[in-house]
Coordinates of C-alpha atoms in Angstrom, one line a residue:
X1 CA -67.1 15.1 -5.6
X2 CA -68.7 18.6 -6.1
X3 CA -69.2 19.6 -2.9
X4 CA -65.0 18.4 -2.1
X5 CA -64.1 20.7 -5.1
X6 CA -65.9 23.6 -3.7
X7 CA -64.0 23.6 -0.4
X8 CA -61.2 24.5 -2.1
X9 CA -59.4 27.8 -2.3
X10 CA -59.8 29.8 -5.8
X11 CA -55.9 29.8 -5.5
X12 CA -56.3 25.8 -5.2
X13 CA -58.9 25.4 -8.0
X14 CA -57.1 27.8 -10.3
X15 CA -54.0 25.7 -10.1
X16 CA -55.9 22.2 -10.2
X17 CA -57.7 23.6 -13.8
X18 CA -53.9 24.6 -15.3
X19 CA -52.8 21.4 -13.8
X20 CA -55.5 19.2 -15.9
X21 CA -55.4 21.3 -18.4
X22 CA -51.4 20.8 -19.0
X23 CA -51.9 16.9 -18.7
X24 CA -54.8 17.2 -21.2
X25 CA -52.8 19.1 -23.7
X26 CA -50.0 16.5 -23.2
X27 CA -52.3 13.8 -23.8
X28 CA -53.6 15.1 -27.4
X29 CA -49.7 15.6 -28.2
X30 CA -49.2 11.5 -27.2
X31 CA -52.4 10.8 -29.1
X32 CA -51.6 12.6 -32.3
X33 CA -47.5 10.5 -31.7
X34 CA -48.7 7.7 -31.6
X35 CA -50.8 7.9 -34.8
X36 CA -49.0 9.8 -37.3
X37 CA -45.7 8.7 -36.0
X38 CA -45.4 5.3 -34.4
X39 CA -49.0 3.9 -36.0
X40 CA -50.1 2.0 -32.7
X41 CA -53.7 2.1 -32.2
X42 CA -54.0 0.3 -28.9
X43 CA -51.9 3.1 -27.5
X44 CA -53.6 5.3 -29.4
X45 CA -56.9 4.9 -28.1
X46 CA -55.2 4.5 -24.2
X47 CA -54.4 7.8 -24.3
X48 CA -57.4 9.2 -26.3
X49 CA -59.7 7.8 -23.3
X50 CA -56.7 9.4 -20.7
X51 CA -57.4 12.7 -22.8
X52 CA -61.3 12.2 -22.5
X53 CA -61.1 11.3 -18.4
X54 CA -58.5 14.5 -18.2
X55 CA -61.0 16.1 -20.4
X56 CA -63.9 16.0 -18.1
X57 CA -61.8 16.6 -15.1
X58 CA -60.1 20.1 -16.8
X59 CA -63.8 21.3 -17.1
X60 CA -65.2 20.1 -14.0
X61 CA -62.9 22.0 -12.0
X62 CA -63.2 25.1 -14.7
X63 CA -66.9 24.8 -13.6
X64 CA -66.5 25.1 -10.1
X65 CA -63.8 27.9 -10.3
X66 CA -66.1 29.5 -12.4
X67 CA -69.3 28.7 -9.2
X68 CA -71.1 27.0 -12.8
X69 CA -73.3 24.5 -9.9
X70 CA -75.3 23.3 -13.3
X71 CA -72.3 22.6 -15.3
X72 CA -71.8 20.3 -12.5
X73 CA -75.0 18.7 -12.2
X74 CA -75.3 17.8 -16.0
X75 CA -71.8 16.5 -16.1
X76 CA -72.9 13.5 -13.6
X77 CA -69.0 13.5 -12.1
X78 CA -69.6 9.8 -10.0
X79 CA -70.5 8.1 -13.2
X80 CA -67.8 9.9 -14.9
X81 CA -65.1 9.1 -12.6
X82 CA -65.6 5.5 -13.3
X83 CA -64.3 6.3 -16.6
X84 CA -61.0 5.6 -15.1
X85 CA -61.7 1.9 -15.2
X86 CA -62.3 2.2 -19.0
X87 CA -59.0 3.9 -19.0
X88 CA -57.2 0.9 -17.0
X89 CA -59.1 -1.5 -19.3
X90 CA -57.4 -0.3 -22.5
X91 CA -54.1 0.5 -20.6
X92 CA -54.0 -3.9 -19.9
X93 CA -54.8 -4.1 -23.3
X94 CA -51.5 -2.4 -24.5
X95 CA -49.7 -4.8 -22.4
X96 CA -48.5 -6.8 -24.9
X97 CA -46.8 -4.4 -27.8
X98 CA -44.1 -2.0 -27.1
X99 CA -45.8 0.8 -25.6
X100 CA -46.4 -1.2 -22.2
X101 CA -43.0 0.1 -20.3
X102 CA -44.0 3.8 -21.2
X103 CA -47.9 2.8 -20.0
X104 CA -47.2 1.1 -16.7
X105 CA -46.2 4.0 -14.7
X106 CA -49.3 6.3 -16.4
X107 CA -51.4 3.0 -14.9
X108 CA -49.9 3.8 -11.3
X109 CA -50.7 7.2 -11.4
X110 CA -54.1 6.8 -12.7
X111 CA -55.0 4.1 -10.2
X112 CA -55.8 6.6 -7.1
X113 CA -58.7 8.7 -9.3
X114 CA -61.4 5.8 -9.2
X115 CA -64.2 6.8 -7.5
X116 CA -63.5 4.5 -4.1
X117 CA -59.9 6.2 -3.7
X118 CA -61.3 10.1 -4.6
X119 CA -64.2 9.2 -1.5
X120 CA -62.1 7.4 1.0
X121 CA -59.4 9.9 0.8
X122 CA -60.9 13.1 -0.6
X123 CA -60.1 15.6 -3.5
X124 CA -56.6 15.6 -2.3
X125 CA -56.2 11.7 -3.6
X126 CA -57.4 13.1 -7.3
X127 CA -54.8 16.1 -7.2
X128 CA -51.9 13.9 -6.5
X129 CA -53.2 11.1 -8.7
X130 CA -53.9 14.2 -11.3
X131 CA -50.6 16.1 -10.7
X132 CA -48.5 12.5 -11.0
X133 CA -50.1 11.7 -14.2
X134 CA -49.3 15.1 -15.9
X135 CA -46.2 15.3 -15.1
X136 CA -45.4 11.3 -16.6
X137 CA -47.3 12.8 -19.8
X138 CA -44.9 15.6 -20.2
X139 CA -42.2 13.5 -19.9
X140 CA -43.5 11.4 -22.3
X141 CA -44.0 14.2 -24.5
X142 CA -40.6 15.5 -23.8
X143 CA -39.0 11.7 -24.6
X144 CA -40.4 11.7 -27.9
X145 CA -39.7 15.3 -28.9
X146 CA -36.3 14.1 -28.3
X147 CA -36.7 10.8 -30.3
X148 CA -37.7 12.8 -33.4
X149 CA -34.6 14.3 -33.4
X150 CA -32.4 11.8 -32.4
X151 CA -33.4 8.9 -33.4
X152 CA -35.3 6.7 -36.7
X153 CA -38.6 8.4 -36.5
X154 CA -41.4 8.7 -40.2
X155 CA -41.4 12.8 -39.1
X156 CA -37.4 12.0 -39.4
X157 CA -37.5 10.6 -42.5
X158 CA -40.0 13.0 -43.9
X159 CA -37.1 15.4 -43.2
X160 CA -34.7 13.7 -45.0
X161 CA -36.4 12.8 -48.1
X162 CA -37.4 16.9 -48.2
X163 CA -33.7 17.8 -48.5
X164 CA -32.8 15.8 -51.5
X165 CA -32.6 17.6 -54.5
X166 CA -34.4 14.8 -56.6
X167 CA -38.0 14.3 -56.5
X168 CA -39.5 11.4 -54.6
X169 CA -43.6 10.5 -54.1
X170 CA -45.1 6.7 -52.9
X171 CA -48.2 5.6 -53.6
X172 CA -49.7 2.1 -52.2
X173 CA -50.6 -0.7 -54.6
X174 CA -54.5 1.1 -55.8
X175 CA -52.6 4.4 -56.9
X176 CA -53.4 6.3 -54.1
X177 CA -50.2 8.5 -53.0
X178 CA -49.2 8.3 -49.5
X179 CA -46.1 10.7 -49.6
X180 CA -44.7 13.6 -51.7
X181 CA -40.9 15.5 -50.7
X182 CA -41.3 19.0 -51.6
X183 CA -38.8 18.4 -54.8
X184 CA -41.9 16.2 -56.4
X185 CA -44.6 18.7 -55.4
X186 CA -42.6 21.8 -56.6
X187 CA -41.8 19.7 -59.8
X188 CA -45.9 19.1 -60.2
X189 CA -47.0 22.4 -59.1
X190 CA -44.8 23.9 -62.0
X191 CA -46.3 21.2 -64.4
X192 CA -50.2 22.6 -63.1
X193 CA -50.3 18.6 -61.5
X194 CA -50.7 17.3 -58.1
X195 CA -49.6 14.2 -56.2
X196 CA -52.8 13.5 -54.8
X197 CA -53.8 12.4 -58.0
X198 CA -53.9 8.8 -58.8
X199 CA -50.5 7.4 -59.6
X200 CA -52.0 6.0 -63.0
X201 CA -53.4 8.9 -64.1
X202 CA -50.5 11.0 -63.0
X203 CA -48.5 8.5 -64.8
X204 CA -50.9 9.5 -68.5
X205 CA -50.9 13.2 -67.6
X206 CA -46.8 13.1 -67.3
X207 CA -47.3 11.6 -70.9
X208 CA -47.9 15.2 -72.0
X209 CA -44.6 16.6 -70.9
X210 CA -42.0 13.9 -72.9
X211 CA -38.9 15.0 -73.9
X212 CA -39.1 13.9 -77.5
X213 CA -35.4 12.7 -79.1
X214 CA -34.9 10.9 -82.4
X215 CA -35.7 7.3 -80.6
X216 CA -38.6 8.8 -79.1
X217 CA -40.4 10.3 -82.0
X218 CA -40.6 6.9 -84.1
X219 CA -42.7 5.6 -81.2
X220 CA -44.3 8.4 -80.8
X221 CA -47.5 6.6 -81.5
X222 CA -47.3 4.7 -78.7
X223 CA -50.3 4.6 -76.0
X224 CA -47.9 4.2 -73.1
X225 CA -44.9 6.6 -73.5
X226 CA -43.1 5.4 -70.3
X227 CA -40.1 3.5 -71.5
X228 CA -40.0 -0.1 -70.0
X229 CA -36.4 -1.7 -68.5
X230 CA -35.3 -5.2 -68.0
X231 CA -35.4 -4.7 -64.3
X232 CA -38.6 -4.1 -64.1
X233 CA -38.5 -0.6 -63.6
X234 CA -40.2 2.0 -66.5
X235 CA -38.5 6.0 -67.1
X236 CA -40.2 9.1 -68.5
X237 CA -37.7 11.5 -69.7
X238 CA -39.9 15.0 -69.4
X239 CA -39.1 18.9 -69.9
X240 CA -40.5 21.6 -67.9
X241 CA -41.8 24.6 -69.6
X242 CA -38.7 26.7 -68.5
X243 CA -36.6 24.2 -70.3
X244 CA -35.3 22.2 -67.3
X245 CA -35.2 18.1 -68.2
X246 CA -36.4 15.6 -65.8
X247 CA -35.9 11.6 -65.5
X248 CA -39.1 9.9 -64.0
X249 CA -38.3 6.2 -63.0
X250 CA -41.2 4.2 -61.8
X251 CA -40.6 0.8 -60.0
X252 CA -42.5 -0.9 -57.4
X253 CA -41.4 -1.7 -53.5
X254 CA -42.1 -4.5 -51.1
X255 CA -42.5 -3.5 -47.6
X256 CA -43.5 -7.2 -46.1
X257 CA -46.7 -8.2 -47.3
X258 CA -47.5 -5.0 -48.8
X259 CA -46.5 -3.5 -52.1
X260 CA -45.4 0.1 -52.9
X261 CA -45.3 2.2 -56.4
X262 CA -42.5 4.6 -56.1
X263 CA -41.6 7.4 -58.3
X264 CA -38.6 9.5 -58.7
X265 CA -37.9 12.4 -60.3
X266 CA -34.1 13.3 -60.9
X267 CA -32.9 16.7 -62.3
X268 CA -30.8 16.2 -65.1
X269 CA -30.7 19.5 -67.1
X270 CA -27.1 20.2 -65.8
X271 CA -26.1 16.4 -67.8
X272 CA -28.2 17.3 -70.9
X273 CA -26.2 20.8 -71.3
X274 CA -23.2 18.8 -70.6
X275 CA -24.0 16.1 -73.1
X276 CA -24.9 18.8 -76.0
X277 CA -22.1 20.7 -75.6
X278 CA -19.8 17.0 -75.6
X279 CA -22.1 16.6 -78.6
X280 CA -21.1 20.0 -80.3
X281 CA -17.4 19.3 -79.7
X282 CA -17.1 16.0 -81.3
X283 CA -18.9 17.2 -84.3
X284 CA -16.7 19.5 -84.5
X285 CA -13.8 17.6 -83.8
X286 CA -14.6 14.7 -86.6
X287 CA -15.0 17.7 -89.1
X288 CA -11.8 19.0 -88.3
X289 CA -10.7 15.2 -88.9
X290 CA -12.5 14.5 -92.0
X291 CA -10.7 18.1 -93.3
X292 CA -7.1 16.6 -92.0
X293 CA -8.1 13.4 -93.9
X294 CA -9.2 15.2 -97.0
X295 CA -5.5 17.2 -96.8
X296 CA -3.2 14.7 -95.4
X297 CA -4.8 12.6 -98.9
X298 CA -3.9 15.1 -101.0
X299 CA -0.5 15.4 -99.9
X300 CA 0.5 12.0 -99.6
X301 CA -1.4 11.9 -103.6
X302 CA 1.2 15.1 -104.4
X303 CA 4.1 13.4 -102.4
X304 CA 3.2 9.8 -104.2
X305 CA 3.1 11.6 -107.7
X306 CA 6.6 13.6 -106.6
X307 CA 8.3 9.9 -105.9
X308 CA 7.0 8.0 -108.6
X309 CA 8.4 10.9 -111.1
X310 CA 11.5 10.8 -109.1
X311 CA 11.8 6.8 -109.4
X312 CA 10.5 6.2 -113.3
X313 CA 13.2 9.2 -113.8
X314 CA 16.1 7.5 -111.9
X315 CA 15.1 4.1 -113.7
X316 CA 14.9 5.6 -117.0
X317 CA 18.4 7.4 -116.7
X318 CA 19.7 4.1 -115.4
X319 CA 18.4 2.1 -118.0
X320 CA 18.9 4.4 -120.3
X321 CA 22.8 4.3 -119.7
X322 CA 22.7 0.5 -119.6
X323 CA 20.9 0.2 -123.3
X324 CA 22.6 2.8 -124.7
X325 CA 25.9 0.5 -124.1
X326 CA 24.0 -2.3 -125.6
X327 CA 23.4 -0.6 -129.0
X328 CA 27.2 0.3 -128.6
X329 CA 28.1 -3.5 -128.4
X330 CA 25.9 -4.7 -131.0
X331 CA 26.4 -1.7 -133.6
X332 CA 30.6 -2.9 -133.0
X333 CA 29.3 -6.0 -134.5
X334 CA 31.6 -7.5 -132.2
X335 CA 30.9 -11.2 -130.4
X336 CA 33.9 -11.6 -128.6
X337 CA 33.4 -13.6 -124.9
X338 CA 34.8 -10.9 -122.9
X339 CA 32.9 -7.9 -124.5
X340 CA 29.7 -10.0 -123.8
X341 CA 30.9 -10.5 -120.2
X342 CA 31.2 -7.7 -119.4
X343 CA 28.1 -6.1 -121.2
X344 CA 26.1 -8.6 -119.3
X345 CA 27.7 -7.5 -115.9
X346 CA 26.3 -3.8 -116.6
X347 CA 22.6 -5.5 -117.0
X348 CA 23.2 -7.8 -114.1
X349 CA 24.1 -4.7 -111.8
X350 CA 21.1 -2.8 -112.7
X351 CA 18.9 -3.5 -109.6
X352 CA 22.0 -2.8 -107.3
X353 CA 22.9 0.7 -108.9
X354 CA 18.9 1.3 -108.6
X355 CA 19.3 0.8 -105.2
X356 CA 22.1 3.3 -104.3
X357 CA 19.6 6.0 -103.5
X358 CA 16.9 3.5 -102.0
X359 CA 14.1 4.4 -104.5
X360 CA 10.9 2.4 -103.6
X361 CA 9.2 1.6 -106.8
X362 CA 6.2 -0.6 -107.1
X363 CA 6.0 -3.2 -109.7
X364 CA 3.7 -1.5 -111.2
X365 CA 6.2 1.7 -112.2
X366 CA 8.6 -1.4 -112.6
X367 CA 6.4 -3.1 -115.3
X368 CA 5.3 0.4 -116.9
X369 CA 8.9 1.6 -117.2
X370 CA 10.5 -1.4 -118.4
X371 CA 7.7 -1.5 -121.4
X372 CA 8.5 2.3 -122.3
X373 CA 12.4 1.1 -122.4
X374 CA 11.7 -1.8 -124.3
X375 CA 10.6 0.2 -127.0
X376 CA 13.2 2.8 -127.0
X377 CA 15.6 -0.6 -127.1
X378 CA 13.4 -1.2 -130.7
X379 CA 12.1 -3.8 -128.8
X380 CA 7.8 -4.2 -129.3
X381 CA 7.2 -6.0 -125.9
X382 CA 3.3 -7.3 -126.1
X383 CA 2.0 -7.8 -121.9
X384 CA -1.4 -9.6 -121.6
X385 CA -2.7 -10.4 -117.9
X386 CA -2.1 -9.1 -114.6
X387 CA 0.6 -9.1 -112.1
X388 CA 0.1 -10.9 -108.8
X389 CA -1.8 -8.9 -105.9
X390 CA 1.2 -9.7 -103.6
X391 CA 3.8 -7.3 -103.8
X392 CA 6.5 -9.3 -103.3
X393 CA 5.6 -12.3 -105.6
X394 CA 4.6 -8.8 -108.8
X395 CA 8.4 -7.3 -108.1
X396 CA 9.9 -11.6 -108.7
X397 CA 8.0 -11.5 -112.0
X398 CA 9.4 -7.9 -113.1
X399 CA 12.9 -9.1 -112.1
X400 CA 12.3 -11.9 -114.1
X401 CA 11.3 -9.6 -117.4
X402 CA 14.2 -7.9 -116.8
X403 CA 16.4 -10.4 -117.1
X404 CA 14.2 -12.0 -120.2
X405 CA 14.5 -8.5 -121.7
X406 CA 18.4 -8.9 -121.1
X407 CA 18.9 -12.0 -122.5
X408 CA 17.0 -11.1 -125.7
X409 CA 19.0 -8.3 -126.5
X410 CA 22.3 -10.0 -125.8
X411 CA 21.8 -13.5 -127.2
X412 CA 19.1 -12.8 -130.1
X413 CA 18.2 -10.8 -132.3
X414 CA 14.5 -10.1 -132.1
X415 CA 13.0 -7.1 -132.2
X416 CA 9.8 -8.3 -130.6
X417 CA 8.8 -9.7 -127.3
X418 CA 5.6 -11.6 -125.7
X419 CA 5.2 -11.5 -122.2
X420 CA 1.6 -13.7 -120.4
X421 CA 0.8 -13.5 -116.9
X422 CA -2.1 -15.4 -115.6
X423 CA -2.6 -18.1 -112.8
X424 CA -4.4 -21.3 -112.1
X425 CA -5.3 -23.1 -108.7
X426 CA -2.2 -23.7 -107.3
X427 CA 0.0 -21.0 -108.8
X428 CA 0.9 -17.2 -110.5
X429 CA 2.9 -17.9 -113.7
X430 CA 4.3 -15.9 -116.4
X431 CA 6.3 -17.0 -119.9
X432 CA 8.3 -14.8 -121.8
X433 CA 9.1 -15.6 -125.2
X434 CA 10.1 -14.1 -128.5
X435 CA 10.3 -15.9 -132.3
X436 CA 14.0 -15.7 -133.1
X437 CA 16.4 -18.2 -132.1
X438 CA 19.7 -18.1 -130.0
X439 CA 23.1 -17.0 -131.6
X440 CA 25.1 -16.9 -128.9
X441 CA 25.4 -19.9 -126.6
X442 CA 23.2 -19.4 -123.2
X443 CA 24.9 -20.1 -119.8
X444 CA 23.0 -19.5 -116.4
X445 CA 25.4 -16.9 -115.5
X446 CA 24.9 -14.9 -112.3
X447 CA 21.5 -13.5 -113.2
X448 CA 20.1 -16.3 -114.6
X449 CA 21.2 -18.4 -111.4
X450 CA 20.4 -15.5 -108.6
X451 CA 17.1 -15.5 -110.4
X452 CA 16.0 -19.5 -110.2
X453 CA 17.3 -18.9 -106.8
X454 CA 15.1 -16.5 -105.4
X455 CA 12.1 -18.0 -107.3
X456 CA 13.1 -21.2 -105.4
X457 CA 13.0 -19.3 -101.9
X458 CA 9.4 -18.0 -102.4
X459 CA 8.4 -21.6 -103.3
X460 CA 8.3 -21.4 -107.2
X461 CA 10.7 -22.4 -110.4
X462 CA 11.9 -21.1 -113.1
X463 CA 12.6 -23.1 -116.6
X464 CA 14.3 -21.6 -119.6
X465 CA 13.9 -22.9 -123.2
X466 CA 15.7 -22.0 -126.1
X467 CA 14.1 -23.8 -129.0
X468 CA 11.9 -23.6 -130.9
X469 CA 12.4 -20.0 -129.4
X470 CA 13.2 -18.4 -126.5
X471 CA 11.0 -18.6 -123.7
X472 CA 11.2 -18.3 -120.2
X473 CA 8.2 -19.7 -117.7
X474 CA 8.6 -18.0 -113.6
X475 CA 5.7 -19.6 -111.1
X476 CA 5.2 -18.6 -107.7
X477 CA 2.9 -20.7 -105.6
X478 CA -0.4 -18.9 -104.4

């Protein structure tokens, strides 16, 4: 095959060495796709024996156009071209996987450069069989220049995962990593770390770099500081030196049969600046409210004080009216029935001139008022116990005092008065009662009646005794 390639033109051998040296060029470029991309390694070593045969064909015709007649000799082309069978070898091989319908015209083309086709038909037969396969490599290369930028590709992927903002590395299942975007390796490169470091002891060294809260610091003590989940995932919350906070997460992957540590690295300095600055406003907002409490107390303390002086006042005048009449009766000395009538219409009448203005008044000011009347009355009124907690069952038993208190001044003439409130399992009860006897004869009369009927409503009774003294006994159920 020397002596062919030396009856060629210089024109002719210059363009045969661009022409091999193009395919071999295109070959690498397949070589290097297949392995780093698409990870076949039958088609991978196909075309690393295509680039070998090209290899030797590139510098034998370099050789020739250069008039090198020993580069020649030690090359030994005629067991060299057989090479081309080790080539066709592999290339049936690769039948089987995906890569056949890209190989099967490369086998066509490769076909005419054993050694019986270069001698039967001459050098020609290797130039066409040379010039065919180039130009089906560059068209290979040019298909998957396309695919990496059309279509699903790792180099594609690769690209994708380096334009998220959040960090993102993978590691098989021994530690070791196997990628990095460039948001993890600028995130480690500020931390002095690296991803080629074991995931585990990446992992430790992270360690030094926690964000420390409240939580965090009671644990600090800890020998792992990553944060375990109920998914099975684990987070690191860390803080760069320039102040920006990071969330690690660390969970593992299953790709088939084989298992994957991933760990990502999200940004969230904007969300912690948003959270303290939530966490400023509602401290500030619940002081604010515990001031409005503290004020809105006192007020409704200065308005509570302003109505309670406002009702014992308007009770007291009332009352003070009504009694005042009473020691007018009973200084007259006179006994007659209408006078009595019609004094006990102006005690009976009481609660309904009280409520003319609609003056709220707890039993309490009730019970307190009708004690400080009492007295001015001459009456010693003696109160042991407590009123019921309900409101409405205490205001029944200070109607019912009030109508004792009534009663006593009209129809005896006792200047004292014992009033017991207390309760038992089933009931409240109070008795009023005072020494002296009746004069005057005791009819249930309006108030007397209206008051055993609202007792009756609520559930209780009332029962009224006039010997050996006076006594009246009000129960309410519980």
């Amino acid at each position: 095959m020397s002596d062919q390639l030396y009856n060629l033109t210089p024109v002719q051998m210059g363009a045969a060495t661009a022409l091999m040296g193009i395919g071999l060029l295109a070959a690498c470029l397949l070589t290097m796709g297949q392995w780093l991309i698409h990870r076949r390694r039958l088609a991978t070593v196909f075309l690393s024996s295509v680039g070998i045969l090209l290899a030797f064909y590139t510098w034998a015709f370099a050789t020739v156009f250069i008039h090198s007649q020993t580069g020649i000799f030690l090359l030994k082309d005629r067991n060299m071209g057989w090479f081309v069978v080790v080539c066709l070898v592999l290339g049936a091989a690769t039948m089987g996987t995906n890569y056949r319908y890209a190989e099967m015209p490369l086998l066509v083309t490769l076909t005419p450069a054993m050694p019986p086709f270069v001698t039967a038909g001459g050098v020609w037969i290797l130039l066409t069989s040379g010039a065919l396969t180039t130009s089906w490599l560059c068209v290979q290369v040019w298909r998957d220049w396309q695919l990496l930028h059309s279509e699903l590709s790792p180099f594609s992927v690769k690209g994708a995962l380096d334009r998220l903002e959040h960090g993102v590395t993978f590691a098989n299942f021994r530690g070791r990593s196997k990628f990095a975007n460039v948001a993890m390796e600028g995130l480690l490169g500020r931390l002095g770390l690296t991803s080629l470091t074991n995931i585990g002891t990446l992992e430790r060294q992270l360690c030094q770099f926690r964000f420390e809260t409240k939580s965090s610091q009671a644990g600090s003590d800890s020998p792992n500081c990553w944060e375990a989940n109920e998914d099975g995932t684990s987070q690191l919350r860390i803080k760069e030196p320039d102040g920006r906070t990071w969330v690690l997460t660390q969970s593992r992957i299953r790709d088939g049969r084989r298992s994957w540590i991933q760990l990502l690295a999200v940004d969230v300095s904007d969300y912690m600046t948003l959270s303290y600055r939530l966490s400023a406003e509602i401290d500030a907002l619940q002081a604010r409210q515990k001031r409005l409490v503290r004020e809105t107390s006192r007020l409704d303390e200065a308005l509570s004080r302003r109505l309670i002086l406002s009702t014992r006042s308007t009770i007291h005048d009332t009352l003070s009216q009504r009694i005042s009449f009473v020691h007018r009766f009973l200084e007259d000395e006179v006994s007659d029935d209408e006078r009595l009538r019609r004094l006990q219409g102006l005690l009976e009448d009481l609660p309904s001139e009280l409520s003319k203005d609609r003056v709220t008044a707890t039993p309490e000011i009730w019970l307190e008022t009708l004690q400080d009347l009492a007295s001015a009355a001459e009456l010693e009124l003696h109160i042991s116990g407590d009123l019921p907690p309900q409101a409405d069952k205490a205001r029944m038993f200070t109607e019912v005092l009030r109508e004792a208190i009534t009663n006593v001044l009209i129809h005896t003439t006792s200047n004292e008065m014992e009033v017991r409130l207390g309760q038992d399992a089933s009931s409240f009860w109070m008795e009023v009662s005072n020494p002296s006897t009746v004069e005057t004869t005791l009819t249930y009369g309006t108030g007397l009646s209206n008051l055993e009927s609202r007792l009756e409503a609520l559930g209780g009774s009332l029962s009224v005794y006039t010997t050996p003294r006076f006594t009246l006994r009000a129960r309410l159920p519980r």
